[in-house]
């Protein structure tokens, strides 16, 4: 799904991930803004990958639960999702993400997410 959205990893550090995705015509909602599904998807992925950076190489993660607050319409050219680990763990990782929409170099916070990732064997 991330390749369909044109999403790419733009910053990878331990406990921190940044994903960018253009707001493509295929991801617009009826009023012409980026769809909440795009916002949620890249936020969830950024949070999950942030958790993954804190785990051994033979582990993966799955989302157990994640909440999103949509704060503003996704107006712009690209979305930037920044995921971070709040509390790492062997059984549960608490994570968060912020999603910004960028247009003409100006970023606007459009969503915040918080959730729990479960480490699983790869």
Coordinates of C-alpha atoms in Angstrom, one line a residue:
X1 CA 0.0 0.0 0.0
X2 CA 2.8 2.4 0.8
X3 CA 4.2 2.1 -2.8
X4 CA 0.7 2.7 -4.2
X5 CA 0.7 6.0 -2.2
X6 CA 4.2 6.9 -3.3
X7 CA 5.4 6.9 0.3
X8 CA 9.1 6.9 1.1
X9 CA 11.2 6.8 4.3
X10 CA 12.9 10.1 4.6
X11 CA 14.5 9.8 8.1
X12 CA 15.4 6.7 10.0
X13 CA 16.9 6.8 13.6
X14 CA 16.4 4.6 16.6
X15 CA 12.9 5.2 17.9
X16 CA 12.2 7.7 15.2
X17 CA 10.9 7.4 11.6
X18 CA 9.7 10.0 9.0
X19 CA 7.6 9.0 6.0
X20 CA 6.6 11.3 3.3
X21 CA 3.9 10.8 0.7
X22 CA 2.6 13.0 -2.1
X23 CA -1.1 13.7 -2.0
X24 CA -1.9 12.0 -5.3
X25 CA -5.3 12.1 -7.1
X26 CA -6.0 8.5 -6.1
X27 CA -5.9 9.5 -2.4
X28 CA -8.2 12.5 -2.5
X29 CA -11.6 12.6 -0.8
X30 CA -14.8 14.2 -2.2
X31 CA -13.8 17.8 -1.3
X32 CA -10.4 17.5 -2.9
X33 CA -8.3 17.1 0.3
X34 CA -6.0 14.2 1.1
X35 CA -8.2 11.3 2.4
X36 CA -8.1 10.5 6.1
X37 CA -7.2 6.9 5.0
X38 CA -3.9 8.2 3.6
X39 CA -3.2 10.3 6.7
X40 CA -3.9 7.3 9.0
X41 CA -1.9 4.8 6.9
X42 CA 1.3 6.8 6.8
X43 CA 0.9 7.7 10.5
X44 CA 0.4 4.1 11.5
X45 CA 3.4 3.0 9.3
X46 CA 5.6 5.7 10.8
X47 CA 4.7 4.7 14.3
X48 CA 5.1 1.0 13.6
X49 CA 8.5 1.4 11.9
X50 CA 9.7 3.6 14.8
X51 CA 8.9 0.6 17.1
X52 CA 10.7 -1.7 14.8
X53 CA 13.9 0.3 15.1
X54 CA 14.0 -0.6 18.8
X55 CA 13.7 -4.4 18.3
X56 CA 16.1 -7.2 17.3
X57 CA 16.4 -7.9 13.6
X58 CA 14.4 -11.1 13.8
X59 CA 11.3 -9.3 15.0
X60 CA 8.4 -7.5 13.2
X61 CA 5.5 -5.5 14.7
X62 CA 1.8 -5.5 14.2
X63 CA -0.6 -2.8 15.3
X64 CA -2.7 -3.8 18.3
X65 CA -4.6 -0.5 18.5
X66 CA -4.1 3.0 17.3
X67 CA -6.1 6.2 17.8
X68 CA -6.1 9.1 15.4
X69 CA -7.2 12.7 16.0
X70 CA -7.8 14.5 12.7
X71 CA -7.1 18.1 13.4
X72 CA -7.3 19.8 9.9
X73 CA -7.9 18.9 6.3
X74 CA -4.9 17.4 4.4
X75 CA -4.4 20.4 2.1
X76 CA -1.1 20.5 0.3
X77 CA 1.3 18.7 -1.9
X78 CA 2.8 16.2 0.5
X79 CA 2.1 14.6 3.9
X80 CA 4.9 14.1 6.4
X81 CA 4.4 11.5 9.1
X82 CA 6.9 11.4 12.0
X83 CA 6.6 8.4 14.3
X84 CA 8.3 7.9 17.6
X85 CA 8.5 5.4 20.4
X86 CA 7.1 6.6 23.7
X87 CA 7.9 3.3 25.6
X88 CA 9.7 0.4 24.0
X89 CA 9.0 -3.1 25.3
X90 CA 9.4 -6.8 24.5
X91 CA 5.7 -7.5 24.5
X92 CA 4.1 -4.0 23.8
X93 CA 5.5 -0.8 22.4
X94 CA 3.7 2.4 22.9
X95 CA 4.1 4.8 20.0
X96 CA 2.9 8.1 18.6
X97 CA 2.9 9.9 15.3
X98 CA 2.3 13.4 14.0
X99 CA 1.2 14.0 10.4
X100 CA 1.8 17.4 8.7
X101 CA 0.6 18.6 5.3
X102 CA 3.0 20.7 3.4
X103 CA 2.3 23.3 0.8
X104 CA 4.7 25.8 -0.6
X105 CA 7.2 24.9 2.2
X106 CA 4.7 25.6 4.9
X107 CA 3.8 22.7 7.2
X108 CA 0.4 22.4 9.0
X109 CA -0.2 19.7 11.7
X110 CA -3.2 17.7 10.5
X111 CA -3.3 14.6 12.7
X112 CA -1.9 13.0 15.8
X113 CA -1.9 9.3 16.5
X114 CA -1.1 7.2 19.5
X115 CA -1.1 3.4 19.7
X116 CA 0.3 0.1 20.7
X117 CA 2.5 -2.2 18.6
X118 CA 3.0 -5.8 19.4
X119 CA 6.4 -7.4 18.5
X120 CA 6.1 -10.7 16.7
X121 CA 8.7 -13.1 15.2
X122 CA 9.5 -12.4 11.6

